[in-house]
């Protein structure tokens, strides 16, 4: 229940007085999309993911993000940043 509340807070993020790129990343366990802003303009999203499910479980158990990857969408371009 707490994770769901934090995820909702991330999705509703609106930057204040930030000119550069920003997103709100408060929790680490859910792999939800986080809105990506440049200034106050919504430009896309950032999504954390693990390529394999076993990598997620190892990271969750031991607290390491060795295999953590990112999917970043800016406008309609998608970038895959892998470990």
N, CA and C atoms as an extended XYZ file, in Angstrom:
249
Properties=species:S:1:pos:R:3:atomname:S:1:resname:S:1:resid:I:1 pbc="F F F"
N         0.822       -1.180        0.000 N   UNK     1
C         0.000        0.000        0.000 CA  UNK     1
C         0.881        1.265        0.000 C   UNK     1
N         1.958        1.237        0.771 N   UNK     2
C         2.861        2.388        0.814 CA  UNK     2
C         3.544        2.579       -0.538 C   UNK     2
N         3.980        1.467       -1.154 N   UNK     3
C         4.631        1.557       -2.464 CA  UNK     3
C         3.693        2.134       -3.516 C   UNK     3
N         2.422        1.744       -3.459 N   UNK     4
C         1.459        2.274       -4.419 CA  UNK     4
C         1.264        3.778       -4.240 C   UNK     4
N         1.259        4.231       -2.998 N   UNK     5
C         1.117        5.664       -2.737 CA  UNK     5
C         2.329        6.431       -3.256 C   UNK     5
N         3.538        5.860       -3.037 N   UNK     6
C         4.751        6.514       -3.527 CA  UNK     6
C         4.791        6.522       -5.050 C   UNK     6
N         4.338        5.433       -5.678 N   UNK     7
C         4.302        5.379       -7.140 CA  UNK     7
C         3.339        6.428       -7.694 C   UNK     7
N         2.198        6.618       -7.035 N   UNK     8
C         1.245        7.647       -7.480 CA  UNK     8
C         1.859        9.039       -7.336 C   UNK     8
N         2.647        9.239       -6.278 N   UNK     9
C         3.311       10.524       -6.082 CA  UNK     9
C         4.329       10.778       -7.194 C   UNK     9
N         5.038        9.722       -7.611 N   UNK    10
C         5.999        9.859       -8.717 CA  UNK    10
C         5.293       10.216      -10.010 C   UNK    10
N         4.164        9.563      -10.304 N   UNK    11
C         3.439        9.821      -11.554 CA  UNK    11
C         2.849       11.230      -11.600 C   UNK    11
N         2.556       11.810      -10.434 N   UNK    12
C         1.943       13.142      -10.416 CA  UNK    12
C         2.972       14.261      -10.249 C   UNK    12
N         4.247       13.939      -10.351 N   UNK    13
C         5.326       14.917      -10.174 CA  UNK    13
C         5.210       16.068      -11.165 C   UNK    13
N         5.359       17.282      -10.659 N   UNK    14
C         5.422       18.498      -11.467 CA  UNK    14
C         6.626       19.306      -10.981 C   UNK    14
N         7.609       19.574      -11.842 N   UNK    15
C         8.808       20.309      -11.406 CA  UNK    15
C         8.489       21.772      -11.091 C   UNK    15
N         9.209       22.300      -10.110 N   UNK    16
C         9.055       23.705       -9.739 CA  UNK    16
C        10.430       24.350       -9.736 C   UNK    16
N        10.572       25.396      -10.528 N   UNK    17
C        11.825       26.163      -10.595 CA  UNK    17
C        13.014       25.309      -11.023 C   UNK    17
N        12.793       24.372      -11.934 N   UNK    18
C        13.873       23.546      -12.476 CA  UNK    18
C        13.933       23.811      -13.970 C   UNK    18
N        15.089       24.241      -14.461 N   UNK    19
C        15.230       24.551      -15.882 CA  UNK    19
C        15.655       23.342      -16.705 C   UNK    19
N        16.405       22.412      -16.115 N   UNK    20
C        16.947       21.266      -16.846 CA  UNK    20
C        16.010       20.076      -16.817 C   UNK    20
N        16.569       18.901      -17.086 N   UNK    21
C        15.825       17.644      -17.095 CA  UNK    21
C        15.565       17.188      -15.667 C   UNK    21
N        14.377       16.624      -15.417 N   UNK    22
C        14.076       16.140      -14.075 CA  UNK    22
C        12.983       15.078      -14.111 C   UNK    22
N        13.029       14.197      -13.122 N   UNK    23
C        11.948       13.264      -12.828 CA  UNK    23
C        12.030       12.949      -11.346 C   UNK    23
N        10.939       12.473      -10.777 N   UNK    24
C        10.858       12.216       -9.339 CA  UNK    24
C        11.056       10.729       -9.101 C   UNK    24
N        12.074       10.392       -8.343 N   UNK    25
C        12.409        8.987       -8.113 CA  UNK    25
C        12.557        8.762       -6.612 C   UNK    25
N        11.449        8.401       -5.948 N   UNK    26
C        11.490        8.237       -4.501 CA  UNK    26
C        11.600        6.769       -4.092 C   UNK    26
N        11.000        5.870       -4.826 N   UNK    27
C        11.060        4.451       -4.463 CA  UNK    27
C        11.827        3.682       -5.518 C   UNK    27
N        12.393        2.576       -5.114 N   UNK    28
C        13.270        1.817       -5.998 CA  UNK    28
C        12.713        0.450       -6.394 C   UNK    28
N        11.645       -0.024       -5.750 N   UNK    29
C        11.223       -1.402       -5.972 CA  UNK    29
C        10.228       -1.578       -7.113 C   UNK    29
N         9.415       -0.584       -7.416 N   UNK    30
C         8.433       -0.727       -8.495 CA  UNK    30
C         9.034       -0.260       -9.813 C   UNK    30
N         8.672       -0.928      -10.864 N   UNK    31
C         9.220       -0.619      -12.183 CA  UNK    31
C         8.203        0.180      -13.001 C   UNK    31
N         7.655        1.229      -12.425 N   UNK    32
C         6.663        2.026      -13.131 CA  UNK    32
C         7.323        3.163      -13.913 C   UNK    32
N         6.577        3.716      -14.848 N   UNK    33
C         7.073        4.842      -15.635 CA  UNK    33
C         6.997        6.119      -14.815 C   UNK    33
N         8.058        6.910      -14.902 N   UNK    34
C         8.115        8.184      -14.208 CA  UNK    34
C         8.166        9.295      -15.261 C   UNK    34
N         7.307       10.306      -15.157 N   UNK    35
C         7.315       11.371      -16.155 CA  UNK    35
C         8.652       12.111      -16.181 C   UNK    35
N         9.112       12.424      -17.380 N   UNK    36
C        10.385       13.103      -17.591 CA  UNK    36
C        10.099       14.508      -18.133 C   UNK    36
N        10.620       15.507      -17.447 N   UNK    37
C        10.374       16.900      -17.801 CA  UNK    37
C        11.662       17.591      -18.195 C   UNK    37
N        11.543       18.541      -19.106 N   UNK    38
C        12.606       19.518      -19.346 CA  UNK    38
C        11.993       20.858      -19.012 C   UNK    38
N        12.459       21.434      -17.907 N   UNK    39
C        11.788       22.605      -17.363 CA  UNK    39
C        10.430       22.181      -16.843 C   UNK    39
N         9.382       22.820      -17.315 N   UNK    40
C         8.025       22.450      -16.909 CA  UNK    40
C         7.286       21.680      -17.999 C   UNK    40
N         7.972       21.368      -19.103 N   UNK    41
C         7.357       20.670      -20.229 CA  UNK    41
C         7.572       19.163      -20.119 C   UNK    41
N         6.483       18.404      -20.166 N   UNK    42
C         6.566       16.945      -20.157 CA  UNK    42
C         7.135       16.482      -21.489 C   UNK    42
N         8.266       15.773      -21.449 N   UNK    43
C         8.941       15.362      -22.682 CA  UNK    43
C         8.930       13.855      -22.896 C   UNK    43
N         8.582       13.063      -21.871 N   UNK    44
C         8.582       11.617      -22.024 CA  UNK    44
C         8.517       10.934      -20.675 C   UNK    44
N         9.249        9.816      -20.557 N   UNK    45
C         9.257        9.076      -19.304 CA  UNK    45
C        10.589        8.365      -19.115 C   UNK    45
N        10.820        7.941      -17.883 N   UNK    46
C        11.953        7.097      -17.520 CA  UNK    46
C        11.367        5.874      -16.838 C   UNK    46
N        11.827        4.691      -17.241 N   UNK    47
C        11.336        3.456      -16.633 CA  UNK    47
C        12.530        2.557      -16.325 C   UNK    47
N        12.643        2.147      -15.080 N   UNK    48
C        13.685        1.203      -14.673 CA  UNK    48
C        13.184       -0.219      -14.965 C   UNK    48
N        14.098       -1.102      -15.356 N   UNK    49
C        13.702       -2.503      -15.555 CA  UNK    49
C        14.927       -3.398      -15.452 C   UNK    49
N        14.671       -4.653      -15.230 N   UNK    50
C        15.700       -5.678      -15.245 CA  UNK    50
C        15.432       -6.559      -16.454 C   UNK    50
N        16.447       -6.864      -17.284 N   UNK    51
C        16.229       -7.681      -18.471 CA  UNK    51
C        15.679       -9.079      -18.164 C   UNK    51
N        16.063       -9.657      -17.045 N   UNK    52
C        15.597      -10.994      -16.658 CA  UNK    52
C        14.960      -10.926      -15.273 C   UNK    52
N        13.927      -11.751      -15.024 N   UNK    53
C        13.255      -11.726      -13.721 CA  UNK    53
C        14.188      -12.110      -12.581 C   UNK    53
N        15.097      -13.053      -12.805 N   UNK    54
C        15.990      -13.474      -11.720 CA  UNK    54
C        16.884      -12.313      -11.278 C   UNK    54
N        17.204      -11.404      -12.176 N   UNK    55
C        18.027      -10.251      -11.829 CA  UNK    55
C        17.273       -9.317      -10.878 C   UNK    55
N        15.966       -9.198      -11.086 N   UNK    56
C        15.147       -8.396      -10.187 CA  UNK    56
C        15.150       -9.001       -8.786 C   UNK    56
N        14.980      -10.315       -8.687 N   UNK    57
C        14.930      -10.969       -7.379 CA  UNK    57
C        16.264      -10.863       -6.647 C   UNK    57
N        17.372      -11.050       -7.353 N   UNK    58
C        18.693      -10.911       -6.735 CA  UNK    58
C        18.885       -9.471       -6.241 C   UNK    58
N        18.526       -8.512       -7.062 N   UNK    59
C        18.648       -7.109       -6.666 CA  UNK    59
C        17.763       -6.769       -5.485 C   UNK    59
N        16.557       -7.337       -5.454 N   UNK    60
C        15.624       -7.060       -4.368 CA  UNK    60
C        16.092       -7.690       -3.055 C   UNK    60
N        16.600       -8.910       -3.125 N   UNK    61
C        17.045       -9.618       -1.919 CA  UNK    61
C        18.291       -8.982       -1.326 C   UNK    61
N        19.286       -8.708       -2.167 N   UNK    62
C        20.570       -8.218       -1.681 CA  UNK    62
C        20.716       -6.699       -1.726 C   UNK    62
N        19.770       -6.007       -2.338 N   UNK    63
C        19.839       -4.552       -2.391 CA  UNK    63
C        20.809       -4.018       -3.427 C   UNK    63
N        21.202       -4.861       -4.383 N   UNK    64
C        22.115       -4.424       -5.444 CA  UNK    64
C        21.340       -4.239       -6.735 C   UNK    64
N        21.722       -3.273       -7.513 N   UNK    65
C        21.082       -3.027       -8.802 CA  UNK    65
C        22.052       -3.290       -9.939 C   UNK    65
N        22.768       -4.399       -9.869 N   UNK    66
C        23.790       -4.715      -10.866 CA  UNK    66
C        23.255       -4.742      -12.278 C   UNK    66
N        22.082       -5.294      -12.462 N   UNK    67
C        21.549       -5.496      -13.807 CA  UNK    67
C        20.476       -4.486      -14.172 C   UNK    67
N        20.352       -3.446      -13.392 N   UNK    68
C        19.310       -2.466      -13.624 CA  UNK    68
C        19.541       -1.755      -14.960 C   UNK    68
N        18.487       -1.643      -15.736 N   UNK    69
C        18.538       -0.950      -17.027 CA  UNK    69
C        17.479        0.140      -17.037 C   UNK    69
N        17.570        1.028      -17.998 N   UNK    70
C        16.616        2.128      -18.119 CA  UNK    70
C        16.032        2.172      -19.527 C   UNK    70
N        14.764        2.437      -19.600 N   UNK    71
C        14.107        2.771      -20.860 CA  UNK    71
C        13.719        4.230      -20.740 C   UNK    71
N        14.200        5.041      -21.655 N   UNK    72
C        13.941        6.476      -21.618 CA  UNK    72
C        13.257        6.872      -22.911 C   UNK    72
N        12.114        7.509      -22.794 N   UNK    73
C        11.435        8.031      -23.978 CA  UNK    73
C        11.493        9.552      -23.922 C   UNK    73
N        12.019       10.145      -24.985 N   UNK    74
C        12.035       11.600      -25.130 CA  UNK    74
C        11.327       11.897      -26.446 C   UNK    74
N        10.238       12.642      -26.352 N   UNK    75
C         9.333       12.846      -27.474 CA  UNK    75
C         8.872       11.471      -27.944 C   UNK    75
N         9.153       11.051      -29.150 N   UNK    76
C         8.732        9.713      -29.595 CA  UNK    76
C         9.912        8.771      -29.757 C   UNK    76
N        11.096        9.203      -29.378 N   UNK    77
C        12.300        8.371      -29.464 CA  UNK    77
C        12.486        7.596      -28.164 C   UNK    77
N        12.758        6.294      -28.282 N   UNK    78
C        12.970        5.444      -27.110 CA  UNK    78
C        14.429        5.014      -27.078 C   UNK    78
N        15.056        5.217      -25.918 N   UNK    79
C        16.445        4.838      -25.699 CA  UNK    79
C        16.485        3.729      -24.665 C   UNK    79
N        17.273        2.701      -24.946 N   UNK    80
C        17.421        1.569      -24.044 CA  UNK    80
C        18.831        1.606      -23.478 C   UNK    80
N        18.948        1.907      -22.201 N   UNK    81
C        20.255        2.010      -21.536 CA  UNK    81
C        20.410        0.766      -20.665 C   UNK    81
N        21.273       -0.144      -21.098 N   UNK    82
C        21.448       -1.406      -20.369 CA  UNK    82
C        22.740       -1.419      -19.599 C   UNK    82
N        22.738       -2.173      -18.519 N   UNK    83
C        23.902       -2.317      -17.650 CA  UNK    83
C        25.046       -2.925      -18.393 C   UNK    83
